[in-house]
Amino acid sequence: MVCSVEETPVPISTIIKGTIPTWINGSFLRNGPGKFEFGKDRYTHWFDGMAMMHRFHIRDGSVTYSSRFLRSDSYVQNSEKNRIVVSEFGTLAMPDPCKNIFARFFSRFQIPEATDNASVNFVKYKGDYYVSTETNYMRRVDPQSLETKEKVDWSQYIAVNSATAHPHYDREGATYNMGNSYGKGGFFYNIIRVPPPDDSTATKDSADLTGAKVLCSIRAAEPRKPSYYHSFVMSENYIVFIEQPIKLDLLKFMLYRIQGKSFHKVMTWEPQYQTIFHLVNRHTGEESEVKYLAAPMFTLHQINAFEDNGFLVMDMCCGDDGEVIGDFTLENICKEGEELDKFYNSMCRNLPRRYVLPLTVDEQTPLNQNLVTLHNCKATATKTNPGEIYMTHEELHDDELLQYGGLEFPQINYDRCNGRAYRYFYSCGFGHVFSDSLLKMDVHTKKLKVWRYPGLFPSEPVFVASPKATSEDDGVVLSVIITPREEKSTFLLVLDAKTFAELGRAEVPVTIPYGTHGVFNEMG
């Protein structure tokens, strides 16, 4: 599941079982960690492995596979020295043993440069593909050859020092994201907008983030303890930033290099803080003066959000214990038998929830009564003080989901439904430390369709609409299935999105490690 593998830069054929629909024409691109050691040094956290890009090229019912390591500065420098020289999320690079004792001592006092090991996702800005993580660096890549292109520093374009790996896209082709900034005025969460591609973009073979601007800067509730975030919410007219009680201790952050601690040690789960939802008008950049509050929870991935009769409905995967983020050490996830079961049973289950924000709150809004009037909606929102709304969520599932262990990695028919009312989402079920099922959830009925086989571990499902689709779930779901019991038998699975029946699979004759996120690129 978590192993170092060789890259496959020249596309190889796969063995097709069943049928791959001939209308699928493009590339399924995936990202994730693929190398966990250099020389005698080994990473301690799963997130730290060197980024490996994968491409399944689908055309006329056949599939080829290729993969490449991202030639990040981190990868190149580690390879040259044959040891870990760049610190990652959970692994601290140790000082060079060849330096004398004074140089080694002082090297601890240098603030480490952020990594450009962009192992989380493929993202698009102005029509170009980049691979992204959660630092200020991205790498532009060629989506066909998987060749690494230039390194892009967000802070050269805009006053932020990081960006998420989960941007949103509007129907005009603009890209929205979130980034931090901090200075004398405090710590801010910034909403960024990168404009759509223009006529000159097509002729340039270079990174282009010109025109990027900060739409809104949201001040952190606790200036010395800003919240960690992995993604954000976007509907047709609003962006919602969720300030959750996973806190980054900035003083610890400054000291962590000196103390010899890795980055994930500066993040703490602090449930004494409530969850704050910051509502921002996507067109004007204006932040609502109303504070929307909820009980402490953590969320990594949002499912979808839409407006309905004066309410903003937000669906997301949530947990009640944010300690989990530092737990995915290689030591934990490489345990076996009872030890692995014990680790799995200690983890929090992530489940789908719905929160509803009333959009028309003013002085006249009555206190202490539920304002949510949507049909069949169990979520509540109550004005508890002037300018404050307290919300409780609705569980977006019934007990059936619990036997599949909760869910994560949600995906929708994004092109059709992002920011709009929708009915279906697809996700991974977590009956194991690694996902062991694929789920299709109907948010109207809370009923599930399931694909699950013992010993097979699916990755994030990605929906691809059929060319003449009339309904929301008319298309296929693609997922890469890892088979740890058998070497070199990983396969690309193609499910009918409507029925969740298997249509076909493309078996790859090389070992592929468990990855993070992916996209379908229609251009091929």
Short mmCIF file of C-alpha atoms in Angstrom, two decimals:
data_model
loop_
_atom_site.label_atom_id
_atom_site.label_comp_id
_atom_site.label_asym_id
_atom_site.label_seq_id
_atom_site.Cartn_x
_atom_site.Cartn_y
_atom_site.Cartn_z
CA MET A 1 0.00 0.00 0.00
CA VAL A 2 2.73 2.41 1.08
CA CYS A 3 5.87 1.42 -0.75
CA SER A 4 8.54 2.98 -2.93
CA VAL A 5 8.11 2.09 -6.59
CA GLU A 6 9.91 2.66 -9.88
CA GLU A 7 8.53 5.14 -12.40
CA THR A 8 7.19 4.05 -15.81
CA PRO A 9 7.87 7.06 -18.06
CA VAL A 10 7.11 5.30 -21.37
CA PRO A 11 3.39 4.36 -21.62
CA ILE A 12 2.73 0.61 -21.32
CA SER A 13 -0.32 -1.42 -22.37
CA THR A 14 -2.82 -2.77 -19.86
CA ILE A 15 -4.93 -5.93 -19.93
CA ILE A 16 -8.62 -5.13 -20.36
CA LYS A 17 -11.22 -7.30 -18.58
CA GLY A 18 -14.86 -6.56 -19.38
CA THR A 19 -15.48 -3.44 -21.47
CA ILE A 20 -14.16 0.12 -21.26
CA PRO A 21 -16.77 2.36 -22.98
CA THR A 22 -15.38 3.68 -26.28
CA TRP A 23 -16.77 7.17 -25.64
CA ILE A 24 -14.25 7.75 -22.81
CA ASN A 25 -11.49 9.77 -24.44
CA GLY A 26 -8.88 11.38 -22.25
CA SER A 27 -6.46 10.84 -19.38
CA PHE A 28 -7.14 9.98 -15.77
CA LEU A 29 -4.33 11.78 -13.89
CA ARG A 30 -3.46 10.84 -10.30
CA ASN A 31 -0.99 12.13 -7.74
CA GLY A 32 0.43 10.81 -4.48
CA PRO A 33 3.54 9.77 -2.56
CA GLY A 34 5.71 7.18 -4.36
CA LYS A 35 9.18 7.17 -2.77
CA PHE A 36 9.75 6.95 0.98
CA GLU A 37 13.51 6.70 1.40
CA PHE A 38 16.81 8.10 0.16
CA GLY A 39 19.90 6.11 1.09
CA LYS A 40 19.54 5.12 4.74
CA ASP A 41 17.01 7.91 5.51
CA ARG A 42 13.30 7.11 5.57
CA TYR A 43 10.31 9.46 5.86
CA THR A 44 8.22 9.14 9.02
CA HIS A 45 4.85 10.35 7.65
CA TRP A 46 2.83 9.11 4.66
CA PHE A 47 2.30 12.70 3.39
CA ASP A 48 6.10 13.10 3.06
CA GLY A 49 6.79 10.60 0.26
CA MET A 50 8.06 12.08 -3.02
CA ALA A 51 5.29 13.06 -5.46
CA MET A 52 4.57 10.55 -8.21
CA MET A 53 2.26 11.40 -11.10
CA HIS A 54 0.24 8.67 -12.84
CA ARG A 55 -1.55 8.79 -16.19
CA PHE A 56 -4.12 6.32 -17.48
CA HIS A 57 -4.74 7.26 -21.11
CA ILE A 58 -8.11 5.94 -22.27
CA ARG A 59 -9.07 5.82 -25.93
CA ASP A 60 -11.26 3.55 -28.12
CA GLY A 61 -11.77 1.10 -25.24
CA SER A 62 -8.05 0.60 -24.54
CA VAL A 63 -5.86 2.00 -21.74
CA THR A 64 -2.14 2.73 -21.40
CA TYR A 65 -0.35 3.56 -18.16
CA SER A 66 2.65 5.78 -17.42
CA SER A 67 4.11 7.42 -14.32
CA ARG A 68 6.85 9.84 -13.38
CA PHE A 69 8.33 11.25 -10.24
CA LEU A 70 7.91 14.99 -9.98
CA ARG A 71 11.39 16.47 -10.46
CA SER A 72 10.89 18.88 -7.57
CA ASP A 73 13.87 20.62 -5.97
CA SER A 74 13.22 18.34 -2.97
CA TYR A 75 13.48 15.20 -5.12
CA VAL A 76 16.55 16.40 -7.02
CA GLN A 77 18.48 17.52 -3.92
CA ASN A 78 17.62 14.36 -1.96
CA SER A 79 18.66 12.21 -4.95
CA GLU A 80 21.98 14.03 -5.40
CA LYS A 81 22.92 13.69 -1.71
CA ASN A 82 21.29 10.22 -1.36
CA ARG A 83 19.72 11.29 1.92
CA ILE A 84 16.79 13.46 3.05
CA VAL A 85 17.95 17.07 2.90
CA VAL A 86 14.58 18.85 2.62
CA SER A 87 12.13 18.79 5.56
CA GLU A 88 8.56 17.65 4.86
CA PHE A 89 5.28 17.71 6.81
CA GLY A 90 6.23 14.94 9.25
CA THR A 91 9.98 14.44 8.66
CA LEU A 92 12.72 16.80 9.74
CA ALA A 93 15.82 16.85 7.52
CA MET A 94 18.86 16.40 9.73
CA PRO A 95 21.92 18.66 9.42
CA ASP A 96 24.61 17.52 7.00
CA PRO A 97 26.90 15.07 8.86
CA CYS A 98 29.87 16.36 6.80
CA LYS A 99 29.61 19.85 8.35
CA ASN A 100 31.60 20.66 11.46
CA ILE A 101 29.82 20.76 14.82
CA PHE A 102 29.35 24.58 14.82
CA ALA A 103 27.87 24.65 11.31
CA ARG A 104 25.52 21.79 12.26
CA PHE A 105 24.41 23.63 15.41
CA PHE A 106 23.70 26.89 13.58
CA SER A 107 21.90 25.15 10.72
CA ARG A 108 19.15 24.34 13.23
CA PHE A 109 18.39 28.05 13.56
CA GLN A 110 17.67 28.57 9.88
CA ILE A 111 13.97 28.67 9.04
CA PRO A 112 13.61 25.79 6.55
CA GLU A 113 12.42 26.67 3.08
CA ALA A 114 8.99 25.24 2.23
CA THR A 115 9.02 22.06 0.16
CA ASP A 116 7.93 21.94 -3.48
CA ASN A 117 7.14 18.21 -3.21
CA ALA A 118 3.65 18.74 -4.68
CA SER A 119 2.14 15.32 -3.96
CA VAL A 120 -1.54 16.10 -3.27
CA ASN A 121 -3.47 17.00 -6.42
CA PHE A 122 -3.56 18.12 -10.05
CA VAL A 123 -5.02 21.64 -10.37
CA LYS A 124 -5.69 24.05 -13.24
CA TYR A 125 -4.93 27.76 -13.61
CA LYS A 126 -5.63 29.53 -16.91
CA GLY A 127 -5.89 26.23 -18.73
CA ASP A 128 -2.50 24.92 -17.51
CA TYR A 129 -2.03 21.90 -15.25
CA TYR A 130 -0.02 22.14 -12.05
CA VAL A 131 0.64 19.69 -9.25
CA SER A 132 0.01 21.16 -5.86
CA THR A 133 0.49 20.63 -2.14
CA GLU A 134 -0.11 23.08 0.76
CA THR A 135 2.97 25.29 0.55
CA ASN A 136 3.56 28.42 -1.56
CA TYR A 137 5.12 26.30 -4.32
CA MET A 138 3.43 24.50 -7.21
CA ARG A 139 4.96 22.87 -10.26
CA ARG A 140 3.61 23.26 -13.77
CA VAL A 141 3.46 19.89 -15.54
CA ASP A 142 2.74 18.53 -19.00
CA PRO A 143 -0.43 16.42 -18.58
CA GLN A 144 0.55 14.15 -21.49
CA SER A 145 4.24 13.41 -20.92
CA LEU A 146 4.08 14.08 -17.12
CA GLU A 147 7.21 16.15 -17.59
CA THR A 148 8.06 18.55 -14.74
CA LYS A 149 8.14 22.19 -15.79
CA GLU A 150 8.86 25.35 -13.84
CA LYS A 151 8.43 25.92 -10.12
CA VAL A 152 5.84 28.57 -9.31
CA ASP A 153 5.92 30.63 -6.13
CA TRP A 154 2.51 32.08 -5.22
CA SER A 155 4.16 34.87 -3.23
CA GLN A 156 5.71 36.26 -6.45
CA TYR A 157 2.21 36.96 -7.78
CA ILE A 158 0.17 37.77 -4.72
CA ALA A 159 0.60 38.48 -0.99
CA VAL A 160 0.10 34.93 0.29
CA ASN A 161 2.52 32.30 1.53
CA SER A 162 0.56 29.14 0.76
CA ALA A 163 -2.41 27.84 -1.21
CA THR A 164 -4.58 24.74 -0.85
CA ALA A 165 -4.51 21.79 -3.26
CA HIS A 166 -8.31 22.01 -3.63
CA PRO A 167 -9.21 25.09 -5.68
CA HIS A 168 -12.70 25.65 -7.10
CA TYR A 169 -13.56 26.63 -10.66
CA ASP A 170 -16.45 28.79 -11.87
CA ARG A 171 -18.28 28.37 -15.16
CA GLU A 172 -16.29 31.19 -16.79
CA GLY A 173 -12.99 29.38 -16.19
CA ALA A 174 -11.72 31.42 -13.22
CA THR A 175 -10.02 29.54 -10.36
CA TYR A 176 -10.54 30.31 -6.65
CA ASN A 177 -8.31 29.26 -3.79
CA MET A 178 -7.33 30.10 -0.20
CA GLY A 179 -3.93 31.21 1.12
CA ASN A 180 -2.43 32.59 4.37
CA SER A 181 -0.61 35.78 5.10
CA TYR A 182 0.74 37.13 8.36
CA GLY A 183 2.50 40.25 9.47
CA LYS A 184 2.23 43.06 12.01
CA GLY A 185 -1.52 43.33 11.40
CA GLY A 186 -2.13 39.71 12.39
CA PHE A 187 -2.82 36.42 10.63
CA PHE A 188 -5.21 36.36 7.67
CA TYR A 189 -6.91 33.72 5.56
CA ASN A 190 -7.10 35.06 2.01
CA ILE A 191 -9.52 34.15 -0.75
CA ILE A 192 -7.69 34.26 -4.10
CA ARG A 193 -9.11 34.53 -7.62
CA VAL A 194 -7.11 33.72 -10.76
CA PRO A 195 -8.88 34.94 -13.92
CA PRO A 196 -9.85 32.65 -16.83
CA PRO A 197 -7.36 32.09 -19.67
CA ASP A 198 -7.22 34.89 -22.26
CA ASP A 199 -6.09 34.93 -25.91
CA SER A 200 -2.41 35.28 -25.00
CA THR A 201 -2.47 32.29 -22.63
CA ALA A 202 -2.71 29.74 -25.44
CA THR A 203 0.48 30.99 -27.12
CA LYS A 204 2.63 30.94 -23.95
CA ASP A 205 4.49 27.87 -22.74
CA SER A 206 5.09 29.28 -19.29
CA ALA A 207 3.34 29.58 -15.94
CA ASP A 208 0.88 32.45 -15.91
CA LEU A 209 -0.88 33.60 -12.76
CA THR A 210 -1.07 37.26 -13.84
CA GLY A 211 -4.26 38.95 -12.75
CA ALA A 212 -4.42 36.89 -9.56
CA LYS A 213 -5.88 38.94 -6.73
CA VAL A 214 -6.98 38.62 -3.14
CA LEU A 215 -10.79 38.89 -3.03
CA CYS A 216 -11.08 38.98 0.73
CA SER A 217 -8.79 38.77 3.79
CA ILE A 218 -10.38 37.12 6.82
CA ARG A 219 -8.73 37.89 10.15
CA ALA A 220 -7.96 34.83 12.28
CA ALA A 221 -10.02 34.65 15.48
CA GLU A 222 -6.82 33.78 17.42
CA PRO A 223 -3.87 35.63 15.84
CA ARG A 224 -1.24 33.33 17.39
CA LYS A 225 -3.26 30.17 16.78
CA PRO A 226 -4.65 30.19 13.24
CA SER A 227 -6.62 27.18 12.02
CA TYR A 228 -5.41 24.51 9.65
CA TYR A 229 -7.54 24.11 6.52
CA HIS A 230 -7.35 21.79 3.54
CA SER A 231 -10.18 23.12 1.38
CA PHE A 232 -13.13 25.53 1.40
CA VAL A 233 -16.76 25.86 0.27
CA MET A 234 -18.04 27.58 -2.88
CA SER A 235 -21.60 28.05 -4.15
CA GLU A 236 -22.75 30.16 -7.09
CA ASN A 237 -22.59 33.44 -5.14
CA TYR A 238 -20.65 32.70 -1.96
CA ILE A 239 -17.41 31.33 -0.58
CA VAL A 240 -17.37 29.94 2.95
CA PHE A 241 -14.14 29.55 4.89
CA ILE A 242 -14.35 27.14 7.82
CA GLU A 243 -12.15 28.12 10.77
CA GLN A 244 -11.88 24.83 12.65
CA PRO A 245 -10.27 23.89 15.98
CA ILE A 246 -7.17 22.25 14.44
CA LYS A 247 -4.74 24.98 15.44
CA LEU A 248 -1.24 25.89 14.31
CA ASP A 249 0.82 27.28 17.16
CA LEU A 250 2.86 30.06 15.50
CA LEU A 251 5.34 30.30 18.39
CA LYS A 252 5.95 26.55 18.19
CA PHE A 253 6.16 26.89 14.42
CA MET A 254 9.04 29.34 14.77
CA LEU A 255 10.74 27.08 17.31
CA TYR A 256 10.07 23.69 15.74
CA ARG A 257 13.26 23.64 13.69
CA ILE A 258 15.36 24.56 16.74
CA GLN A 259 13.62 21.90 18.85
CA GLY A 260 14.05 19.29 16.11
CA LYS A 261 10.33 18.70 15.72
CA SER A 262 8.55 18.07 12.43
CA PHE A 263 5.76 20.31 11.17
CA HIS A 264 2.81 18.06 12.12
CA LYS A 265 3.86 18.45 15.78
CA VAL A 266 2.84 22.14 15.73
CA MET A 267 -0.77 21.25 14.91
CA THR A 268 -3.07 20.55 17.83
CA TRP A 269 -6.73 19.64 18.18
CA GLU A 270 -8.28 22.20 20.55
CA PRO A 271 -11.99 21.43 20.98
CA GLN A 272 -12.42 24.29 23.47
CA TYR A 273 -12.80 26.46 20.34
CA GLN A 274 -16.00 26.43 18.31
CA THR A 275 -16.07 26.06 14.54
CA ILE A 276 -16.57 29.42 12.76
CA PHE A 277 -18.01 29.69 9.25
CA HIS A 278 -16.98 32.91 7.47
CA LEU A 279 -19.41 33.84 4.67
CA VAL A 280 -18.02 35.93 1.77
CA ASN A 281 -19.78 37.25 -1.34
CA ARG A 282 -17.85 35.72 -4.24
CA HIS A 283 -18.54 38.68 -6.56
CA THR A 284 -17.82 41.63 -4.22
CA GLY A 285 -15.35 40.00 -1.79
CA GLU A 286 -17.40 41.37 1.11
CA GLU A 287 -17.41 39.33 4.32
CA SER A 288 -20.72 38.97 6.16
CA GLU A 289 -20.82 40.59 9.57
CA VAL A 290 -22.83 37.62 10.82
CA LYS A 291 -20.71 34.96 12.56
CA TYR A 292 -21.95 31.43 11.96
CA LEU A 293 -20.86 29.06 14.73
CA ALA A 294 -21.07 25.32 15.33
CA ALA A 295 -19.73 22.73 17.76
CA PRO A 296 -16.03 21.80 17.34
CA MET A 297 -15.47 19.52 14.35
CA PHE A 298 -12.86 19.06 11.67
CA THR A 299 -13.22 18.72 7.93
CA LEU A 300 -10.74 18.04 5.16
CA HIS A 301 -13.02 17.71 2.12
CA GLN A 302 -16.24 19.43 1.15
CA ILE A 303 -18.80 17.60 -0.99
CA ASN A 304 -20.82 20.48 -2.48
CA ALA A 305 -22.71 23.67 -1.58
CA PHE A 306 -25.72 25.42 -3.09
CA GLU A 307 -28.22 28.18 -2.40
CA ASP A 308 -31.89 27.40 -1.83
CA ASN A 309 -34.60 29.93 -0.92
CA GLY A 310 -32.41 32.26 1.13
CA PHE A 311 -30.26 29.50 2.63
CA LEU A 312 -26.78 28.22 1.83
CA VAL A 313 -26.68 24.44 2.09
CA MET A 314 -23.18 23.00 2.70
CA ASP A 315 -22.37 19.30 2.61
CA MET A 316 -18.98 18.06 3.81
CA CYS A 317 -17.12 15.11 5.34
CA CYS A 318 -16.64 15.79 9.04
CA GLY A 319 -15.16 14.22 12.13
CA ASP A 320 -15.37 15.03 15.81
CA ASP A 321 -11.72 14.38 16.65
CA GLY A 322 -9.06 16.32 14.77
CA GLU A 323 -6.15 14.46 16.38
CA VAL A 324 -6.14 12.13 13.36
CA ILE A 325 -4.15 14.39 11.05
CA GLY A 326 -0.79 13.65 12.65
CA ASP A 327 -1.50 9.93 13.01
CA PHE A 328 -0.72 8.80 9.46
CA THR A 329 2.89 8.05 10.29
CA LEU A 330 4.45 5.22 8.30
CA GLU A 331 4.96 3.40 11.60
CA ASN A 332 1.20 3.41 12.22
CA ILE A 333 -0.05 2.62 8.73
CA CYS A 334 2.53 -0.14 8.13
CA LYS A 335 1.42 -2.08 11.23
CA GLU A 336 -0.02 -5.54 10.67
CA GLY A 337 -2.73 -7.79 12.11
CA GLU A 338 -4.06 -6.86 15.55
CA GLU A 339 -1.79 -3.81 15.84
CA LEU A 340 -3.21 -2.32 12.63
CA ASP A 341 -6.77 -3.11 13.76
CA LYS A 342 -6.05 -1.36 17.07
CA PHE A 343 -4.82 1.74 15.23
CA TYR A 344 -7.88 1.71 12.92
CA ASN A 345 -10.28 1.36 15.88
CA SER A 346 -8.64 4.36 17.60
CA MET A 347 -9.36 6.61 14.60
CA CYS A 348 -12.31 8.95 14.28
CA ARG A 349 -14.93 8.09 11.61
CA ASN A 350 -15.51 10.79 9.04
CA LEU A 351 -19.16 11.10 8.05
CA PRO A 352 -21.16 13.29 5.64
CA ARG A 353 -22.97 16.23 7.25
CA ARG A 354 -25.15 19.08 6.09
CA TYR A 355 -24.94 22.58 7.60
CA VAL A 356 -27.42 25.29 6.56
CA LEU A 357 -26.62 29.02 6.78
CA PRO A 358 -29.54 31.49 6.67
CA LEU A 359 -28.45 34.30 4.32
CA THR A 360 -30.91 37.03 5.36
CA VAL A 361 -30.07 37.62 9.03
CA ASP A 362 -30.55 41.16 10.40
CA GLU A 363 -31.62 43.03 13.58
CA GLN A 364 -35.22 41.94 13.06
CA THR A 365 -34.35 38.22 12.94
CA PRO A 366 -35.88 36.70 16.10
CA LEU A 367 -33.68 35.18 18.81
CA ASN A 368 -33.68 31.55 19.94
CA GLN A 369 -35.75 29.95 17.24
CA ASN A 370 -34.74 27.66 14.40
CA LEU A 371 -34.51 29.73 11.21
CA VAL A 372 -34.15 26.80 8.78
CA THR A 373 -37.42 26.33 6.90
CA LEU A 374 -36.23 24.07 4.06
CA HIS A 375 -38.46 21.05 3.38
CA ASN A 376 -37.33 17.84 5.10
CA CYS A 377 -34.19 19.48 6.52
CA LYS A 378 -33.06 18.48 10.02
CA ALA A 379 -30.17 20.98 10.25
CA THR A 380 -30.88 23.99 12.48
CA ALA A 381 -29.64 27.60 12.67
CA THR A 382 -30.56 29.75 15.66
CA LYS A 383 -29.76 33.39 16.35
CA THR A 384 -28.31 33.27 19.86
CA ASN A 385 -26.90 36.83 20.05
CA PRO A 386 -27.01 39.86 17.75
CA GLY A 387 -24.85 39.00 14.73
CA GLU A 388 -24.38 35.36 15.82
CA ILE A 389 -25.99 32.22 14.46
CA TYR A 390 -25.43 28.84 16.09
CA MET A 391 -25.89 25.84 13.79
CA THR A 392 -26.42 22.13 14.28
CA HIS A 393 -25.91 19.72 11.41
CA GLU A 394 -28.02 17.06 9.79
CA GLU A 395 -26.40 13.64 9.32
CA LEU A 396 -26.38 13.02 5.56
CA HIS A 397 -26.48 9.25 6.01
CA ASP A 398 -28.33 6.50 7.83
CA ASP A 399 -26.96 3.57 9.83
CA GLU A 400 -26.10 1.58 6.72
CA LEU A 401 -23.01 3.74 6.15
CA LEU A 402 -21.55 2.80 9.54
CA GLN A 403 -20.92 -0.79 8.40
CA TYR A 404 -18.60 0.64 5.73
CA GLY A 405 -16.71 2.66 8.35
CA GLY A 406 -17.58 6.23 7.31
CA LEU A 407 -16.39 7.92 4.12
CA GLU A 408 -13.89 10.35 2.62
CA PHE A 409 -12.57 11.60 -0.75
CA PRO A 410 -16.02 12.78 -1.97
CA GLN A 411 -16.56 13.65 -5.63
CA ILE A 412 -19.58 14.91 -7.58
CA ASN A 413 -20.48 15.55 -11.21
CA TYR A 414 -18.49 18.77 -10.82
CA ASP A 415 -19.03 20.37 -14.24
CA ARG A 416 -22.79 20.09 -13.93
CA CYS A 417 -23.43 20.39 -10.19
CA ASN A 418 -20.67 22.41 -8.53
CA GLY A 419 -22.34 25.21 -6.54
CA ARG A 420 -25.79 23.96 -7.54
CA ALA A 421 -28.44 21.65 -6.09
CA TYR A 422 -27.38 18.04 -6.66
CA ARG A 423 -28.38 14.52 -5.69
CA TYR A 424 -25.38 12.16 -5.82
CA PHE A 425 -21.82 11.98 -4.62
CA TYR A 426 -19.20 9.25 -4.86
CA SER A 427 -16.60 8.47 -2.20
CA CYS A 428 -14.35 5.91 -0.55
CA GLY A 429 -15.64 3.89 2.39
CA PHE A 430 -13.14 3.41 5.21
CA GLY A 431 -13.73 0.00 6.77
CA HIS A 432 -9.93 -0.13 7.08
CA VAL A 433 -7.04 2.32 7.60
CA PHE A 434 -7.03 2.53 3.79
CA SER A 435 -10.33 2.75 1.94
CA ASP A 436 -11.81 -0.66 1.16
CA SER A 437 -15.01 0.23 -0.72
CA LEU A 438 -16.48 2.69 -3.23
CA LEU A 439 -19.79 4.30 -2.31
CA LYS A 440 -22.46 6.19 -4.22
CA MET A 441 -24.64 8.26 -1.89
CA ASP A 442 -28.08 9.63 -2.77
CA VAL A 443 -28.41 12.76 -0.58
CA HIS A 444 -32.20 12.82 -1.07
CA THR A 445 -32.82 9.31 0.27
CA LYS A 446 -29.49 8.69 2.11
CA LYS A 447 -29.32 5.29 0.40
CA LEU A 448 -26.03 3.76 -0.75
CA LYS A 449 -24.75 1.80 -3.69
CA VAL A 450 -21.52 -0.08 -2.90
CA TRP A 451 -18.59 -1.71 -4.70
CA ARG A 452 -16.50 -3.76 -2.27
CA TYR A 453 -14.30 -6.84 -2.50
CA PRO A 454 -12.00 -8.27 0.22
CA GLY A 455 -8.34 -7.42 -0.34
CA LEU A 456 -9.05 -4.64 -2.87
CA PHE A 457 -8.41 -1.02 -1.86
CA PRO A 458 -9.93 1.73 -4.06
CA SER A 459 -8.68 5.28 -4.48
CA GLU A 460 -10.75 8.46 -4.81
CA PRO A 461 -13.55 7.92 -7.37
CA VAL A 462 -13.73 10.47 -10.21
CA PHE A 463 -16.93 10.97 -12.22
CA VAL A 464 -16.82 11.35 -16.02
CA ALA A 465 -20.08 12.32 -17.75
CA SER A 466 -21.10 10.52 -20.94
CA PRO A 467 -21.12 12.79 -24.04
CA LYS A 468 -24.93 13.00 -24.34
CA ALA A 469 -25.77 12.82 -20.64
CA THR A 470 -29.23 13.99 -19.64
CA SER A 471 -29.19 12.98 -15.97
CA GLU A 472 -26.73 13.88 -13.22
CA ASP A 473 -25.36 10.33 -12.86
CA ASP A 474 -25.20 9.46 -16.56
CA GLY A 475 -21.54 8.49 -16.96
CA VAL A 476 -18.81 6.42 -15.35
CA VAL A 477 -16.81 6.46 -12.14
CA LEU A 478 -13.05 5.82 -12.39
CA SER A 479 -10.93 4.55 -9.50
CA VAL A 480 -7.47 2.99 -9.21
CA ILE A 481 -7.65 -0.23 -7.18
CA ILE A 482 -4.60 -1.23 -5.12
CA THR A 483 -4.05 -4.98 -4.54
CA PRO A 484 -1.46 -5.38 -1.76
CA ARG A 485 -1.86 -9.18 -1.62
CA GLU A 486 -0.75 -9.51 -5.23
CA GLU A 487 2.18 -7.62 -6.70
CA LYS A 488 1.85 -5.91 -10.08
CA SER A 489 -1.91 -6.37 -10.32
CA THR A 490 -3.20 -2.84 -9.66
CA PHE A 491 -6.07 -1.94 -11.98
CA LEU A 492 -8.13 0.97 -13.22
CA LEU A 493 -11.79 0.25 -12.43
CA VAL A 494 -14.65 1.63 -14.54
CA LEU A 495 -18.11 1.59 -12.92
CA ASP A 496 -21.44 2.59 -14.44
CA ALA A 497 -22.21 5.67 -12.30
CA LYS A 498 -25.97 5.06 -12.43
CA THR A 499 -26.08 1.40 -11.37
CA PHE A 500 -22.61 1.13 -9.79
CA ALA A 501 -22.10 -2.09 -11.74
CA GLU A 502 -18.60 -2.87 -12.96
CA LEU A 503 -18.16 -2.28 -16.69
CA GLY A 504 -14.49 -3.12 -17.03
CA ARG A 505 -11.00 -2.92 -15.62
CA ALA A 506 -7.55 -2.26 -17.04
CA GLU A 507 -4.89 -4.29 -15.24
CA VAL A 508 -1.46 -2.66 -14.95
CA PRO A 509 1.62 -4.95 -14.86
CA VAL A 510 3.52 -2.73 -12.38
CA THR A 511 3.02 -1.94 -8.68
CA ILE A 512 1.30 1.39 -7.93
CA PRO A 513 1.24 2.86 -4.38
CA TYR A 514 -1.87 4.22 -2.67
CA GLY A 515 -2.35 7.85 -3.82
CA THR A 516 -4.31 10.97 -2.91
CA HIS A 517 -6.29 12.87 -5.57
CA GLY A 518 -6.89 12.82 -9.30
CA VAL A 519 -8.66 14.49 -12.23
CA PHE A 520 -9.93 13.48 -15.65
CA ASN A 521 -8.38 15.48 -18.49
CA GLU A 522 -10.61 15.35 -21.56
CA MET A 523 -7.87 16.74 -23.78
CA GLY A 524 -6.07 13.43 -23.39
#
